[in-house]
Coordinates of C-alpha atoms in Angstrom, one line a residue:
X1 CA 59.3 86.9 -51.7
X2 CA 60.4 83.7 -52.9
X3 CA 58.3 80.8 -54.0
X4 CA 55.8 80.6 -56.8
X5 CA 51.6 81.7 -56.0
X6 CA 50.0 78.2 -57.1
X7 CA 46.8 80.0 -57.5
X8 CA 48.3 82.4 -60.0
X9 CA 48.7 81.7 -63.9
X10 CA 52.5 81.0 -64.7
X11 CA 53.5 83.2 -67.6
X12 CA 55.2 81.7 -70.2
X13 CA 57.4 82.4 -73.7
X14 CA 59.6 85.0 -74.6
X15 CA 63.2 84.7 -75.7
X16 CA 65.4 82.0 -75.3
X17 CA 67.7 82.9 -72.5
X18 CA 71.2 82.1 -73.5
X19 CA 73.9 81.3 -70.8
X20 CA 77.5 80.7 -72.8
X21 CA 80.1 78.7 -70.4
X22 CA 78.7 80.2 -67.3
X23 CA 80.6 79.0 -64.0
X24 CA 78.8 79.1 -61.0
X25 CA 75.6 77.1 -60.3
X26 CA 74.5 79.8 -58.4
X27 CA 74.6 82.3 -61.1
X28 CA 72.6 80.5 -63.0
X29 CA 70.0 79.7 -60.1
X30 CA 69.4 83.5 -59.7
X31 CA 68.9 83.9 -63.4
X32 CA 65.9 81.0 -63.5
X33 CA 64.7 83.5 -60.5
X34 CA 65.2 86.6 -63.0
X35 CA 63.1 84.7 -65.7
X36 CA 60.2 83.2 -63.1
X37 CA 59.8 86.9 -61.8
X38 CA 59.3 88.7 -65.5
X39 CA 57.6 85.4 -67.3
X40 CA 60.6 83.9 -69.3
X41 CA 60.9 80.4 -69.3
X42 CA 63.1 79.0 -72.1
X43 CA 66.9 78.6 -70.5
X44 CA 69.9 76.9 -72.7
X45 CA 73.0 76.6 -71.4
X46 CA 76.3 76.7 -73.2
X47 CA 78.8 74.1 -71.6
X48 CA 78.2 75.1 -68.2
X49 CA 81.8 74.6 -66.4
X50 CA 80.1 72.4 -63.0
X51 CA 78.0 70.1 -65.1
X52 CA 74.2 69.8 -65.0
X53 CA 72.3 69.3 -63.0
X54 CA 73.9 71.5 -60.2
X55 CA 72.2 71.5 -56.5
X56 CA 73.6 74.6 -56.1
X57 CA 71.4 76.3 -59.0
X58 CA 68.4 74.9 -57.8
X59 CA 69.1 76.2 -54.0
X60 CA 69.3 79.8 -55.7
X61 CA 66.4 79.7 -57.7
X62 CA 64.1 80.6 -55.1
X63 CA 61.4 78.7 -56.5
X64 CA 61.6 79.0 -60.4
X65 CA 63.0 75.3 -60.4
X66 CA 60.7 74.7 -63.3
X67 CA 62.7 76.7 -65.4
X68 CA 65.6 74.8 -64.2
X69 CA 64.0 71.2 -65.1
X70 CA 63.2 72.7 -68.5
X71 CA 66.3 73.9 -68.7
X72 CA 68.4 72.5 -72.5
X73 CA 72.6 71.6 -72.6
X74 CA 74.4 72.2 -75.3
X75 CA 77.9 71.3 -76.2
X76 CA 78.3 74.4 -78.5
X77 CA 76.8 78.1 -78.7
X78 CA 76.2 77.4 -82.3
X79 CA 73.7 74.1 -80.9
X80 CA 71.7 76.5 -79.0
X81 CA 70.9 78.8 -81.7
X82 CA 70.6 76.9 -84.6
X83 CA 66.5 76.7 -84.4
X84 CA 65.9 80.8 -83.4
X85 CA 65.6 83.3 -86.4
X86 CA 66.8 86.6 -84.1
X87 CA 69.7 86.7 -81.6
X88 CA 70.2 89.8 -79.7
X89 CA 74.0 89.6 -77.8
X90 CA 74.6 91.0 -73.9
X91 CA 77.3 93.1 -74.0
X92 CA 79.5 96.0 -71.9
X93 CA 82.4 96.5 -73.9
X94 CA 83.0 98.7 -77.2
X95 CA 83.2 96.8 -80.0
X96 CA 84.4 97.5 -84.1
X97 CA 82.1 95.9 -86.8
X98 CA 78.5 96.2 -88.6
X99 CA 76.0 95.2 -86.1
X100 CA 73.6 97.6 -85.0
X101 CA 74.0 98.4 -80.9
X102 CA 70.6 99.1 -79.4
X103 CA 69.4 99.7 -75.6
X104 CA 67.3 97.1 -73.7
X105 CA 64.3 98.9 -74.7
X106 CA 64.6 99.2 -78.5
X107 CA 65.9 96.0 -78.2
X108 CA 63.3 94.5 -76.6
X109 CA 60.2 96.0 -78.5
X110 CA 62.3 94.4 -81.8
X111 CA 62.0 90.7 -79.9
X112 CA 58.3 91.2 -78.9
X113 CA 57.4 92.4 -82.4
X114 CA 59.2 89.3 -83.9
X115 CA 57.6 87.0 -81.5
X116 CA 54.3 88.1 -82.4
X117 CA 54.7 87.0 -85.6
X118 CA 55.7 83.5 -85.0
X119 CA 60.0 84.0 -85.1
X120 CA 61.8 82.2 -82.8
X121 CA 64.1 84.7 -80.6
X122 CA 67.1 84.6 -78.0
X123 CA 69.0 86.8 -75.7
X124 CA 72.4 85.8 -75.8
X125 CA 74.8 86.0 -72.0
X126 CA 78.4 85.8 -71.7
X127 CA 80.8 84.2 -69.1
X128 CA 81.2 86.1 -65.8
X129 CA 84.6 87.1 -65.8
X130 CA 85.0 87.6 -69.9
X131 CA 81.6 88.3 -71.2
X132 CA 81.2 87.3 -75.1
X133 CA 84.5 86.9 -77.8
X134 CA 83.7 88.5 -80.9
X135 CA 83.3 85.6 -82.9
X136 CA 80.4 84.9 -80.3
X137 CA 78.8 88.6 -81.1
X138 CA 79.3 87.7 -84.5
X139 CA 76.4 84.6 -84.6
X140 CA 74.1 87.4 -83.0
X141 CA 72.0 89.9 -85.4
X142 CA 72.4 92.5 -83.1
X143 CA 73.7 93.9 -80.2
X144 CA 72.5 95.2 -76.9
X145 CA 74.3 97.3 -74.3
X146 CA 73.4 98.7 -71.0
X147 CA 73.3 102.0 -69.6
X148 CA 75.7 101.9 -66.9
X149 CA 78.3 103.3 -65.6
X150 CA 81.2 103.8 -67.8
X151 CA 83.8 103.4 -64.9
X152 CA 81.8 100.4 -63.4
X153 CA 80.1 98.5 -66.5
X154 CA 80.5 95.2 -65.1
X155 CA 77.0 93.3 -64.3
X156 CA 76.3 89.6 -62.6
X157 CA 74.6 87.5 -65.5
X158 CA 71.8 87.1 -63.4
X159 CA 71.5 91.5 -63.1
X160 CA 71.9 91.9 -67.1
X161 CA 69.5 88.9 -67.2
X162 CA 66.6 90.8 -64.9
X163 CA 67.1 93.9 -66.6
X164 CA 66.4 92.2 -70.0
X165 CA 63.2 90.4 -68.7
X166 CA 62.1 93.4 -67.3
X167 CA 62.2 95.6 -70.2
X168 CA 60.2 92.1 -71.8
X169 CA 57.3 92.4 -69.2
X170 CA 57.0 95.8 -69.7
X171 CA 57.0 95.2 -73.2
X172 CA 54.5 92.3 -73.1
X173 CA 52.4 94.5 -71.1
X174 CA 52.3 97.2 -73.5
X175 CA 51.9 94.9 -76.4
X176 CA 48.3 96.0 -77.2
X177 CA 48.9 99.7 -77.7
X178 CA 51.8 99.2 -79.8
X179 CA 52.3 99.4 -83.6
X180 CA 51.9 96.1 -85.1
X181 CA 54.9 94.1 -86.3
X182 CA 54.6 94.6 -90.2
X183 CA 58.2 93.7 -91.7
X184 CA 57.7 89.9 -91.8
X185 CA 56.1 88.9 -95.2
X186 CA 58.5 86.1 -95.5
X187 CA 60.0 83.6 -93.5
X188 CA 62.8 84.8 -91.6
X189 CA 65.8 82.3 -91.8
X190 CA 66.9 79.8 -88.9
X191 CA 70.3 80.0 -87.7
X192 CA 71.1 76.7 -88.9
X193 CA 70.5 78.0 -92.5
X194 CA 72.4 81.1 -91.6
X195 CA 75.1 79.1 -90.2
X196 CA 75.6 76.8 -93.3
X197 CA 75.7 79.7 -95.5
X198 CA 78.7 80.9 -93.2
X199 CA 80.6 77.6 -93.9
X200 CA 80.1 77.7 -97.5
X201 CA 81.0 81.1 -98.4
X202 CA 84.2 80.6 -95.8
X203 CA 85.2 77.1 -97.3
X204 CA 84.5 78.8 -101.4
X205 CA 86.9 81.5 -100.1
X206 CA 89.4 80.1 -98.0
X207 CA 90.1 77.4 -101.4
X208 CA 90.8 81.0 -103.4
X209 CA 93.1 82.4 -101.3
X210 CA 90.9 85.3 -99.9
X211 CA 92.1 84.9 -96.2
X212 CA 95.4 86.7 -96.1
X213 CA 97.6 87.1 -94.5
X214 CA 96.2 83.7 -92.5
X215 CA 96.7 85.3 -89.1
X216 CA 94.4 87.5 -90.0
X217 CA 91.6 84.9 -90.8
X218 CA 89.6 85.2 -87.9
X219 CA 88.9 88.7 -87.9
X220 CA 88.4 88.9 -91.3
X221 CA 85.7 85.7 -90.6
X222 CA 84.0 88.0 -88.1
X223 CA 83.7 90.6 -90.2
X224 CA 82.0 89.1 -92.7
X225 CA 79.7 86.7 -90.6
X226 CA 78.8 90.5 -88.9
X227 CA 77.9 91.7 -92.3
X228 CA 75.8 88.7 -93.3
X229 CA 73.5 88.6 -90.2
X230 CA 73.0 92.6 -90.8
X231 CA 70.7 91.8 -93.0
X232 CA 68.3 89.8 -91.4
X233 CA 68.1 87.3 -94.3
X234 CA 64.9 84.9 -94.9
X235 CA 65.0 81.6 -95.9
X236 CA 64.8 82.6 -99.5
X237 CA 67.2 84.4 -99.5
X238 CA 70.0 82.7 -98.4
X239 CA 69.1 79.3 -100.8
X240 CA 69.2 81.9 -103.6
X241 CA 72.9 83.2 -102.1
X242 CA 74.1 79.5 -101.6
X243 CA 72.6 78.8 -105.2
X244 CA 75.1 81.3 -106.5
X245 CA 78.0 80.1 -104.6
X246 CA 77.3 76.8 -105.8
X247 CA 77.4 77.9 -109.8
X248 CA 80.9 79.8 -108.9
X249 CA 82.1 76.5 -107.0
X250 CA 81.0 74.6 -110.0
X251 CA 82.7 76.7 -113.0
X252 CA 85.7 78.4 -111.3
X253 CA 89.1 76.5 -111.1
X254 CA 89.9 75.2 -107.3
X255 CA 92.8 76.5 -106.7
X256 CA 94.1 79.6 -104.1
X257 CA 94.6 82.9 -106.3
X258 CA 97.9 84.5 -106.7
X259 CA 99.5 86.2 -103.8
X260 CA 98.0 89.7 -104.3
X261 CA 95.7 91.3 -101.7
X262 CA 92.6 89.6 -101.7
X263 CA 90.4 91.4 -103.8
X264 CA 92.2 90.7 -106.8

């Protein structure tokens, strides 16, 4: 049924719902119609490839315009996460590296628990036709995957988008019985801190040499942004981490290393 019940209470919060490049107003109509339907109501868009707004997203959206209105643009993926402490990433396809690959519902009792201790969380979306690239996955703490069909595991955003809001509700709704969140005695970091941390440790290392061969620089930049967001680092933690990168900066000789492998 479309529309919205005026005389029922509009449910509200959850995760961010993060749509990277997507390319058809439509698509992204349907998914403000995914989140009205389960209670989601924070969208950010990625560089959406018709502009914004887009009459065409608002004809799909059956009613959940006010997610639309509310809806944030950003230039860059890195914008839209740099305020959220834990990013889970959408994805289909295998993938080599550290991050932890959980199911909608393990994933989604780790977002509710976080939220109900005040983090800031997102679901991260890829493109239609090419999903997430790695170095996308790699700003994400963890990945999620769907149980599909391994011959046909290709799903519309707005699909992978209703079957993460539903696993939400249900988690919402089963909040009260549930174990109580009690991993966060510290403040969880932003991704903005995160984020910082990445360019410091990349710029220390890429003025010692460690990135060789240089074509191979970008994988070996996702695999160690993968192994940094493992941890789940707080705020502490990473101003102690940049701390020590400073002193090193500070007392080592600014020059690339020899031409050895780069662990020497």
């Amino acid at each position: 049924m479309a529309g919205t019940d005026k005389n029922r209470p509009i449910l509200t919060g959850g995760p961010a719902i993060i749509l990277v490049e997507p390319q058809l107003g439509e698509n992204i109509g349907m998914v403000a119609r995914a989140m009205g339907n389960f209670g989601l109501d924070q969208l950010r868009i990625v560089n959406p490839r018709d502009g914004w707004p887009n009459e065409k997203a608002v004809s799909a959206a059956a009613g959940a315009t006010y997610v639309l209105d509310a809806a944030t643009i950003y230039e860059t993926l890195e914008q839209s996460l740099l305020d959220l402490n834990y990013v889970v990433a959408t994805t289909a396809r295998q993938r080599d590296g550290f991050k932890r690959v959980l199911g909608p519902k393990e994933a989604c009792g780790m977002l509710a628990d976080r939220e109900r201790v005040g983090e800031r969380i997102g679901i991260l979306f890829g493109r239609e036709r090419i999903g997430l690239r790695n170095n996308e996955v790699g700003l994400a703490d963890d990945i999620v995957t769907f149980p599909v069909n391994p011959a046909y595991a290709s799903l519309n955003i707005a699909q992978a988008v209703l079957l993460m809001a539903y696993e939400y509700m249900g988690t919402r709704l089963l909040a009260d019985d549930g174990l109580p969140f009690g991993g966060a005695e510290f403040q969880p970091a932003e991704k903005q801190e995160l984020f910082g941390l990445f360019s410091q440790l990349e710029g220390a290392l890429g003025k010692r040499g460690y990135f060789r061969p240089p074509e191979r620089e970008a994988v070996m930049v996702d695999s160690l942004r993968a192994v940094l967001t493992r941890p789940g680092f707080s705020a502490e933690e990473i101003r102690v981490l940049r701390g020590v990168i400073s002193s090193l900066d500070r007392f080592s000789p600014d020059k690339p290393r020899g031409s050895g492998p780069p662990d020497e």
